JSON list of C-alpha atoms in Angstrom, two decimals:
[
{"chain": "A", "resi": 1, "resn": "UNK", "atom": "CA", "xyz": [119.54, 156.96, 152.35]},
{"chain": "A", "resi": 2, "resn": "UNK", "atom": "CA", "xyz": [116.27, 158.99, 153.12]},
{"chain": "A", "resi": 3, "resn": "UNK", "atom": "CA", "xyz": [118.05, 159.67, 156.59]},
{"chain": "A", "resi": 4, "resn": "UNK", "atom": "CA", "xyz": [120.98, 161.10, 154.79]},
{"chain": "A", "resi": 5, "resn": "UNK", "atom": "CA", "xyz": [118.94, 163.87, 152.90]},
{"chain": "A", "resi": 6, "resn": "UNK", "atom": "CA", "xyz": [119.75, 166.89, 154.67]},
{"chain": "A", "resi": 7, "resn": "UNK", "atom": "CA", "xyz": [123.18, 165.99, 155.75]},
{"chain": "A", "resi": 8, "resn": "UNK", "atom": "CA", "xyz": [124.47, 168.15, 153.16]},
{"chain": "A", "resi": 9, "resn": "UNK", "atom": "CA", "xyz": [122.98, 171.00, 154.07]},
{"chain": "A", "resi": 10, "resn": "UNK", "atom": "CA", "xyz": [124.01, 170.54, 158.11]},
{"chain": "A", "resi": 11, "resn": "UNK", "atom": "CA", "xyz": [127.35, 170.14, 157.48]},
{"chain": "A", "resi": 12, "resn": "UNK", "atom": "CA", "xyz": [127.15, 173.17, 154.68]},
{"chain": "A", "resi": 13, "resn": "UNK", "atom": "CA", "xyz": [125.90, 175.09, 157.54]},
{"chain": "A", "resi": 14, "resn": "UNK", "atom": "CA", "xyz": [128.27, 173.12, 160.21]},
{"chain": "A", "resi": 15, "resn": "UNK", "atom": "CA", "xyz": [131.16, 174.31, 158.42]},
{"chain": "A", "resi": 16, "resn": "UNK", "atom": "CA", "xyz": [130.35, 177.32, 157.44]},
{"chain": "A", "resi": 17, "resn": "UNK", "atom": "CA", "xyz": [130.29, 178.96, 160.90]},
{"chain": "A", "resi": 18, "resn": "UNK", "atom": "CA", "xyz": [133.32, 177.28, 162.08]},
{"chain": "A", "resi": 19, "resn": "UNK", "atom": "CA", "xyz": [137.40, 178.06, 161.77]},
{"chain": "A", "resi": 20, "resn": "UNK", "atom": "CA", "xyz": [137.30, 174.10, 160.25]},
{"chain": "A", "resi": 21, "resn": "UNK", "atom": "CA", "xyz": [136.99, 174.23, 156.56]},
{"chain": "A", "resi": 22, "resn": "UNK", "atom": "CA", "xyz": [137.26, 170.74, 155.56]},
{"chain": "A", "resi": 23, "resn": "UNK", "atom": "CA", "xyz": [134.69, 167.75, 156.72]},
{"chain": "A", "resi": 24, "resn": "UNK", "atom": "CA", "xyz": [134.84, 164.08, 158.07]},
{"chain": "A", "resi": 25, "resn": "UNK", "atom": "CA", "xyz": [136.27, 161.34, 156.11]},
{"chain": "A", "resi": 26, "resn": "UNK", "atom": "CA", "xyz": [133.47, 159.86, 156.19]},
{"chain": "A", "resi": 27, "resn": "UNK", "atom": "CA", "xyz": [131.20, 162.49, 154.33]},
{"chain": "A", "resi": 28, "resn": "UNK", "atom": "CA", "xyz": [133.61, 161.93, 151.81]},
{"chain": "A", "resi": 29, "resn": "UNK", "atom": "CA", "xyz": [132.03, 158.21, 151.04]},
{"chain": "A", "resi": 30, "resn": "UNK", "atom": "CA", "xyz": [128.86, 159.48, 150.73]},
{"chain": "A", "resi": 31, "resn": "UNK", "atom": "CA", "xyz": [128.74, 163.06, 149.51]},
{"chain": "A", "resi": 32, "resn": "UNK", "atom": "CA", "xyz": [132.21, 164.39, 148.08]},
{"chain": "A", "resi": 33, "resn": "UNK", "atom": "CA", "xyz": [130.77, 164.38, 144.61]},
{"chain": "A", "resi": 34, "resn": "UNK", "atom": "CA", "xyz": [127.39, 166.04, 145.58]},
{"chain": "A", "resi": 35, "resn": "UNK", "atom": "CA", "xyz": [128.91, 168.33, 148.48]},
{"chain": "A", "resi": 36, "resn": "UNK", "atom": "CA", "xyz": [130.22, 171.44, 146.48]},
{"chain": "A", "resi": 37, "resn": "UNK", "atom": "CA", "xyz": [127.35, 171.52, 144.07]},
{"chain": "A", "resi": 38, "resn": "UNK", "atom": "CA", "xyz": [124.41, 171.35, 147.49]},
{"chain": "A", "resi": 39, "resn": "UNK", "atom": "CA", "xyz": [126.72, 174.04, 149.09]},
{"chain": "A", "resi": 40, "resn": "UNK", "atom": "CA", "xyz": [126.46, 176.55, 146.07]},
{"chain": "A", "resi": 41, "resn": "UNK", "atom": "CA", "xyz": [122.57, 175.61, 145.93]},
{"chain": "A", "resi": 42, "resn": "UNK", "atom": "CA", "xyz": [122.13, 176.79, 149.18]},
{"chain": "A", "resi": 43, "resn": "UNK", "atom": "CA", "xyz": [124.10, 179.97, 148.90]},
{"chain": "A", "resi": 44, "resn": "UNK", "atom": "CA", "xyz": [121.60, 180.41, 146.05]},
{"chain": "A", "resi": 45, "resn": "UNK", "atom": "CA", "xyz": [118.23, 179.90, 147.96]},
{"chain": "A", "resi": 46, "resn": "UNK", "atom": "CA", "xyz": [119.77, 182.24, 150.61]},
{"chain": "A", "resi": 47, "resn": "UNK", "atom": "CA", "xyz": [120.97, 185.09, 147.90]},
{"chain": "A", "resi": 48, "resn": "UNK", "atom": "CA", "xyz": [117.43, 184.79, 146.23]},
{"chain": "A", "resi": 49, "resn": "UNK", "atom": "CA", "xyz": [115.70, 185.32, 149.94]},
{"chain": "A", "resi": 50, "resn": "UNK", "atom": "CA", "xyz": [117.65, 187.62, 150.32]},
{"chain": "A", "resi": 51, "resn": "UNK", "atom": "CA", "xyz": [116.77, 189.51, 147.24]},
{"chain": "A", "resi": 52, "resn": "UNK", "atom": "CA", "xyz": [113.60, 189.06, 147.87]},
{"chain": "A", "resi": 53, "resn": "UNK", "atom": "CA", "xyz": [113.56, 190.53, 151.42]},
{"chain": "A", "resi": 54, "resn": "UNK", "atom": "CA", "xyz": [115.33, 193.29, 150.26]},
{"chain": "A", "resi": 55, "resn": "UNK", "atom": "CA", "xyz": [112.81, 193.69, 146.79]},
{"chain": "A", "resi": 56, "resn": "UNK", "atom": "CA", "xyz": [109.78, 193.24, 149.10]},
{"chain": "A", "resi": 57, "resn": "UNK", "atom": "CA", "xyz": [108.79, 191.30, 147.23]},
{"chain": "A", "resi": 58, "resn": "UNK", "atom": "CA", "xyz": [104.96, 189.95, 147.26]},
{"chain": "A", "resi": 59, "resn": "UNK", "atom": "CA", "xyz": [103.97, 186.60, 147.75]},
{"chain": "A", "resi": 60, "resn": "UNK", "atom": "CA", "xyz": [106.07, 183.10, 148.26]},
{"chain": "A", "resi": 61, "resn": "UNK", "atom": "CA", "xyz": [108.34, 181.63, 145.82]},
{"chain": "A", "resi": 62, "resn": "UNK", "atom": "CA", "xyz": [109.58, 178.11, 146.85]},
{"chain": "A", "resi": 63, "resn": "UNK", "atom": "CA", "xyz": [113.10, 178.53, 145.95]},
{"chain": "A", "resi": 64, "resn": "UNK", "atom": "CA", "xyz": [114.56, 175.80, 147.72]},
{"chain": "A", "resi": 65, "resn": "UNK", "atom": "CA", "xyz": [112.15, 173.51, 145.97]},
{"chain": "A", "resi": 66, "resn": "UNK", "atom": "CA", "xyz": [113.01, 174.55, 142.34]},
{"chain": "A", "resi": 67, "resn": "UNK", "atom": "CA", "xyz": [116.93, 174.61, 143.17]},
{"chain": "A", "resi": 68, "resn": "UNK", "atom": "CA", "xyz": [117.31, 171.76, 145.31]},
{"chain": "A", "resi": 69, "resn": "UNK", "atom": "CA", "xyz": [114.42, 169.53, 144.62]},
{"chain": "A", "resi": 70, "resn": "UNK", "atom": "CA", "xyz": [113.70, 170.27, 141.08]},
{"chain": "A", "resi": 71, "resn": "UNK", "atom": "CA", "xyz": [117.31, 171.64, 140.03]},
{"chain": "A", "resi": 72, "resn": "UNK", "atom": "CA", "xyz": [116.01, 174.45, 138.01]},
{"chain": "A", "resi": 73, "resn": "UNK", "atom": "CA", "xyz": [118.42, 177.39, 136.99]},
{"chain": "A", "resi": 74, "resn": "UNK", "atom": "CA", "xyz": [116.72, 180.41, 137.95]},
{"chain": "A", "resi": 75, "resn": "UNK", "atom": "CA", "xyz": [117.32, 183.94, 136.28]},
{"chain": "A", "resi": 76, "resn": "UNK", "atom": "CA", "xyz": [116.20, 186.99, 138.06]},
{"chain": "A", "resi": 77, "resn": "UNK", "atom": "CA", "xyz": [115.90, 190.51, 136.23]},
{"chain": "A", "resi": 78, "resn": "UNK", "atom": "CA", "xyz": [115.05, 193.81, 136.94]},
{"chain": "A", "resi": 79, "resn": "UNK", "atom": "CA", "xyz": [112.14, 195.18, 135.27]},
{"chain": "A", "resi": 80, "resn": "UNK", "atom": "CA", "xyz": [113.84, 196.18, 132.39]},
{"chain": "A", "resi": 81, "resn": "UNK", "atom": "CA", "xyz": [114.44, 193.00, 132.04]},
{"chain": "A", "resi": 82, "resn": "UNK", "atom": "CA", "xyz": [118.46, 193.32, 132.90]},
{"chain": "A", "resi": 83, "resn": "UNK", "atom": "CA", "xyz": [119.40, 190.13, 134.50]},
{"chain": "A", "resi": 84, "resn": "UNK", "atom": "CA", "xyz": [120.04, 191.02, 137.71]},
{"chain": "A", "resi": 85, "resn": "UNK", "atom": "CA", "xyz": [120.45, 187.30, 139.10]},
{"chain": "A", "resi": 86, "resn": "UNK", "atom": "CA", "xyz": [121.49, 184.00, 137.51]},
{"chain": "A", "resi": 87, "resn": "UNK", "atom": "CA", "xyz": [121.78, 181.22, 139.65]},
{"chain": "A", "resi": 88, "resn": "UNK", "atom": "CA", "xyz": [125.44, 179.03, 139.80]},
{"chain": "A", "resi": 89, "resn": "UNK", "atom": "CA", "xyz": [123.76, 176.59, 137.96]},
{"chain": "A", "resi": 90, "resn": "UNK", "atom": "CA", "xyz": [123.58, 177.68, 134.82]},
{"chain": "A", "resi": 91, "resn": "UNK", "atom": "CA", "xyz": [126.83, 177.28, 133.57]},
{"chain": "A", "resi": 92, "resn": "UNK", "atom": "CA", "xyz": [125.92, 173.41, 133.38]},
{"chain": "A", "resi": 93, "resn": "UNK", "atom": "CA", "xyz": [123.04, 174.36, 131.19]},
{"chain": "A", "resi": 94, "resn": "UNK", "atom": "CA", "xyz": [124.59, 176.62, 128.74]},
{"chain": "A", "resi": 95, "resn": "UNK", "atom": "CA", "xyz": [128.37, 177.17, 129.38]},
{"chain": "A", "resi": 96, "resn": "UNK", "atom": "CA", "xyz": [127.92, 180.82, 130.87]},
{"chain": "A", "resi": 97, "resn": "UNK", "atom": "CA", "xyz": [129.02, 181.93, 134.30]},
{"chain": "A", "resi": 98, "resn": "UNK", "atom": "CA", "xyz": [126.46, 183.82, 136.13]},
{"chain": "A", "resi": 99, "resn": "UNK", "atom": "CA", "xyz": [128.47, 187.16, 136.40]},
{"chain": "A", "resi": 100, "resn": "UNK", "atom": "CA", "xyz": [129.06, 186.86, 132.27]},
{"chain": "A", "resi": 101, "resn": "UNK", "atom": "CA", "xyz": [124.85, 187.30, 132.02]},
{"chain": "A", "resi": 102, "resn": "UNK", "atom": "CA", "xyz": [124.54, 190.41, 134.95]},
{"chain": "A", "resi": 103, "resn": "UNK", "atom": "CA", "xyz": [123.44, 193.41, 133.23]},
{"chain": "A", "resi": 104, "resn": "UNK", "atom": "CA", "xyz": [122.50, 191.76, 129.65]},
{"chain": "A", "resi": 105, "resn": "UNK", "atom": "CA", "xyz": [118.86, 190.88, 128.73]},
{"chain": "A", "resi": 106, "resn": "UNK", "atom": "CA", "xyz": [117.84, 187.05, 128.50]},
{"chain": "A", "resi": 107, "resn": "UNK", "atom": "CA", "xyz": [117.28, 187.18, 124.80]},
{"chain": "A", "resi": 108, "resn": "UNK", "atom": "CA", "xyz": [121.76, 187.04, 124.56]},
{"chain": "A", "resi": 109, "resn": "UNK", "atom": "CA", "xyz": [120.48, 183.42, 124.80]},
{"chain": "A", "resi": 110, "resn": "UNK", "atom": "CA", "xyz": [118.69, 183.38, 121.21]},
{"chain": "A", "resi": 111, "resn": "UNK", "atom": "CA", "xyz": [119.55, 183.29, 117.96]},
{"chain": "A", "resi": 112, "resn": "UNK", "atom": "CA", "xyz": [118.70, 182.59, 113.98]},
{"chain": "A", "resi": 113, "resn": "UNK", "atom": "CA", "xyz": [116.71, 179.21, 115.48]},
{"chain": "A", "resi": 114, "resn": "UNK", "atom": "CA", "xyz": [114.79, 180.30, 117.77]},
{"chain": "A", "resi": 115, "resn": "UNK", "atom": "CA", "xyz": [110.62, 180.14, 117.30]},
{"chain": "A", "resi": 116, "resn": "UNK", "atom": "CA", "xyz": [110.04, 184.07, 116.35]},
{"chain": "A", "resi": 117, "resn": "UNK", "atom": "CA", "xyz": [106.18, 182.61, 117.32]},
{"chain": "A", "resi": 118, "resn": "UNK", "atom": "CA", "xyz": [107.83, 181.50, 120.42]},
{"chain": "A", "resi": 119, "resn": "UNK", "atom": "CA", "xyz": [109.63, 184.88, 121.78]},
{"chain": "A", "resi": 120, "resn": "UNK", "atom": "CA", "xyz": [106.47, 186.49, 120.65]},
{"chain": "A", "resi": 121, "resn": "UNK", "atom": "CA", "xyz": [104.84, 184.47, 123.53]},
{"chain": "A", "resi": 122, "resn": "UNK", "atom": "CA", "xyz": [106.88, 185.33, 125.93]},
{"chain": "A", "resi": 123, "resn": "UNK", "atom": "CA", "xyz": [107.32, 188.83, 124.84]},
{"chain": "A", "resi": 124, "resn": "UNK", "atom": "CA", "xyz": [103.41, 189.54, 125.15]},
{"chain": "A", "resi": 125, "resn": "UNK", "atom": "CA", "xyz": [103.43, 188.02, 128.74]},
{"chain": "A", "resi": 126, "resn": "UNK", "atom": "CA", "xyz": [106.38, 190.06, 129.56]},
{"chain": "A", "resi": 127, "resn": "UNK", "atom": "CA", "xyz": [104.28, 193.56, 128.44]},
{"chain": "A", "resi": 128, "resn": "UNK", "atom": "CA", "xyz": [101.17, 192.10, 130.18]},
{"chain": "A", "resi": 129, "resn": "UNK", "atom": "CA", "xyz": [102.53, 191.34, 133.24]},
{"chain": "A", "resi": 130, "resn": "UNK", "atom": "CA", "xyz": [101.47, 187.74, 132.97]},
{"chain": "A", "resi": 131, "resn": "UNK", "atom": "CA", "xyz": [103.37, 184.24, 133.67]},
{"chain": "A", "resi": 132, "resn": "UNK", "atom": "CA", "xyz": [104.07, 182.10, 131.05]},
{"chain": "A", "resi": 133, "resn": "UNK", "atom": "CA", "xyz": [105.76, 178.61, 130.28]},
{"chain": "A", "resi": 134, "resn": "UNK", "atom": "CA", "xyz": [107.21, 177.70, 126.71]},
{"chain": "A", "resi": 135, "resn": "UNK", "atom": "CA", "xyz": [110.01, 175.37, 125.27]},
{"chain": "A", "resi": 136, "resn": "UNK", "atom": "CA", "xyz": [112.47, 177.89, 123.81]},
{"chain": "A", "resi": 137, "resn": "UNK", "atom": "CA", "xyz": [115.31, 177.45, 121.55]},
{"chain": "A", "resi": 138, "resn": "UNK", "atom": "CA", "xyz": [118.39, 178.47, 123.38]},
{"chain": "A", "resi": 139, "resn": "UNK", "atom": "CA", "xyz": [122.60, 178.80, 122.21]},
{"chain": "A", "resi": 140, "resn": "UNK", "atom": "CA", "xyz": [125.03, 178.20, 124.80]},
{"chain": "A", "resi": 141, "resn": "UNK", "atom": "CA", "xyz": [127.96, 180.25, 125.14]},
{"chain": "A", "resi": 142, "resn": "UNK", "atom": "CA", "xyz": [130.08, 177.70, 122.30]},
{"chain": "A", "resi": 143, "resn": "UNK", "atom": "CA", "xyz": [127.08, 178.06, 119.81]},
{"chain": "A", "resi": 144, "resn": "UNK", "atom": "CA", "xyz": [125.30, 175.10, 119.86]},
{"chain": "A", "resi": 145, "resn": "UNK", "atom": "CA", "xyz": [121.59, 174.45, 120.73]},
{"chain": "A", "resi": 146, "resn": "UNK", "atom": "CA", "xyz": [118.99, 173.48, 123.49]},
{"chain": "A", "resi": 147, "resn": "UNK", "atom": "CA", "xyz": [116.09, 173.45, 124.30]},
{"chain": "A", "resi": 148, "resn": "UNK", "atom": "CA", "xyz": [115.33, 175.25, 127.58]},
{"chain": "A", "resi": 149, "resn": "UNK", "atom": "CA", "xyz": [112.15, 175.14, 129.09]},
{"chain": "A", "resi": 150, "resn": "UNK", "atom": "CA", "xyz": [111.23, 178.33, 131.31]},
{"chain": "A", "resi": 151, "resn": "UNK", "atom": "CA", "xyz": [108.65, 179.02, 133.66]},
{"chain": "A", "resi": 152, "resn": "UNK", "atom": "CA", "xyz": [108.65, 182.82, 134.23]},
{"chain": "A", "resi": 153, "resn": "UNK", "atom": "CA", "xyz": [106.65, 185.39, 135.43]},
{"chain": "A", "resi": 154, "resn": "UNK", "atom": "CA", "xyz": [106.57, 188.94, 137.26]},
{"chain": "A", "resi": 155, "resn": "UNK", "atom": "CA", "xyz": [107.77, 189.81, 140.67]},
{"chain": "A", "resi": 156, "resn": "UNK", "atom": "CA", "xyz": [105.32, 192.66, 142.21]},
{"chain": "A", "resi": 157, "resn": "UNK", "atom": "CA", "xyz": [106.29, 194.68, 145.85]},
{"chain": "A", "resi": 158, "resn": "UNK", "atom": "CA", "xyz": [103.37, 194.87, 148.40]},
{"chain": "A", "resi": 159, "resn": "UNK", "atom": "CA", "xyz": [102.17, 197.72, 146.70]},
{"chain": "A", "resi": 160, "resn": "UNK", "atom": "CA", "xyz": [101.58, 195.84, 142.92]},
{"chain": "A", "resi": 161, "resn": "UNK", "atom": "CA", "xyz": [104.33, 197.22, 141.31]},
{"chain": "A", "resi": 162, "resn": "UNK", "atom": "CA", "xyz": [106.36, 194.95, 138.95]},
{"chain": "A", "resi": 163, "resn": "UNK", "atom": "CA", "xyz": [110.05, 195.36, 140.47]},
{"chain": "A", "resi": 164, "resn": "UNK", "atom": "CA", "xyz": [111.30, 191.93, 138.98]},
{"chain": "A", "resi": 165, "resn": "UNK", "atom": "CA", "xyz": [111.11, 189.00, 136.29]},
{"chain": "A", "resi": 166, "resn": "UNK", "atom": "CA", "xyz": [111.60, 185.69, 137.58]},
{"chain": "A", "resi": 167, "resn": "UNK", "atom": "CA", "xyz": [112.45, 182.35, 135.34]},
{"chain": "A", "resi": 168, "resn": "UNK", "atom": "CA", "xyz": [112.80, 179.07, 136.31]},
{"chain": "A", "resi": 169, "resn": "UNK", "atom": "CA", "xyz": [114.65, 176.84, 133.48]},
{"chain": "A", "resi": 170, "resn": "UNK", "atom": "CA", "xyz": [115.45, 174.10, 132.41]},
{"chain": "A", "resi": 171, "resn": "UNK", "atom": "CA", "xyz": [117.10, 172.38, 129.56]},
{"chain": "A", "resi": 172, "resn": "UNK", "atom": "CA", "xyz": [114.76, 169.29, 128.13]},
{"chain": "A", "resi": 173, "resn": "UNK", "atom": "CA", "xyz": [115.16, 166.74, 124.89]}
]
């Protein structure tokens, strides 16, 4: 099977250069179920590089690693902390569609539950420009609960400026 890793991604990358838009039957054994979901991981590492590129952004975030490897959503905003980003898979964590999040701020994911000690955390990070990790109580989109963890912290240019938040989530028991 370890010979099959990356299979996904070279017929993603196959197929989406050529006129064919379909793949071999025999693909299909092994990697129907997984194929869609790799393919939309990988347009997400490239649209995040791509961001990045284009934020100049300092310093080297492993996105492949968190998406593919690690299968963390990741949630990108501007330094206003709009939500400029949300990767595809989200809506398995919480029910939203990335394009329902653009433009609204990450606490549209709280509510009545969650730890005011918690958001404080984060919120005090945020303000000092700092990185921080915490177990947050999240709502999806129907109203009920998670947990999410999140790893986030601040994008700077070349030139130390903040120019974006970056979180890498999770949902855990």
């Amino acid at each position: 099977m370890e010979k099959l890793k990356y299979y996904d991604e070279a017929a993603y990358n196959f197929y989406s250069n050529s006129e064919i838009k379909g793949f071999t039957i025999n693909s299909l054994d092994f990697h129907a179920s997984n194929f869609d979901k790799v393919c939309k991981n990988l347009n997400d590492v490239k649209i995040l590089s791509d961001l990045a590129e284009k934020g100049r952004w300092h310093g080297e975030l492993s996105f492949r690693s968190q998406i593919l490897k690690n299968e963390h959503v990741v949630v990108v905003t501007d330094p206003h902390l709009n939500i400029v980003y949300a990767s595809q898979n989200m809506y398995g964590m919480n029910g939203y569609q990335p394009d329902e999040v653009l433009g609204k701020k990450p606490n549209m994911f709280q509510g009545v539950k969650t730890s005011e000690e918690t958001k404080k955390v984060v919120s005090t990070a945020i303000k000092q420009q700092k990185a921080f990790e915490v177990v947050l109580l999240n709502y999806r989109k129907d109203g009920s609960t998670y947990n999410c963890w999140i790893q986030g912290s601040p994008i700077f240019d070349k030139t130390g400026k903040v120019v974006n938040f970056i979180a890498f989530e999770k949902e855990v028991a």
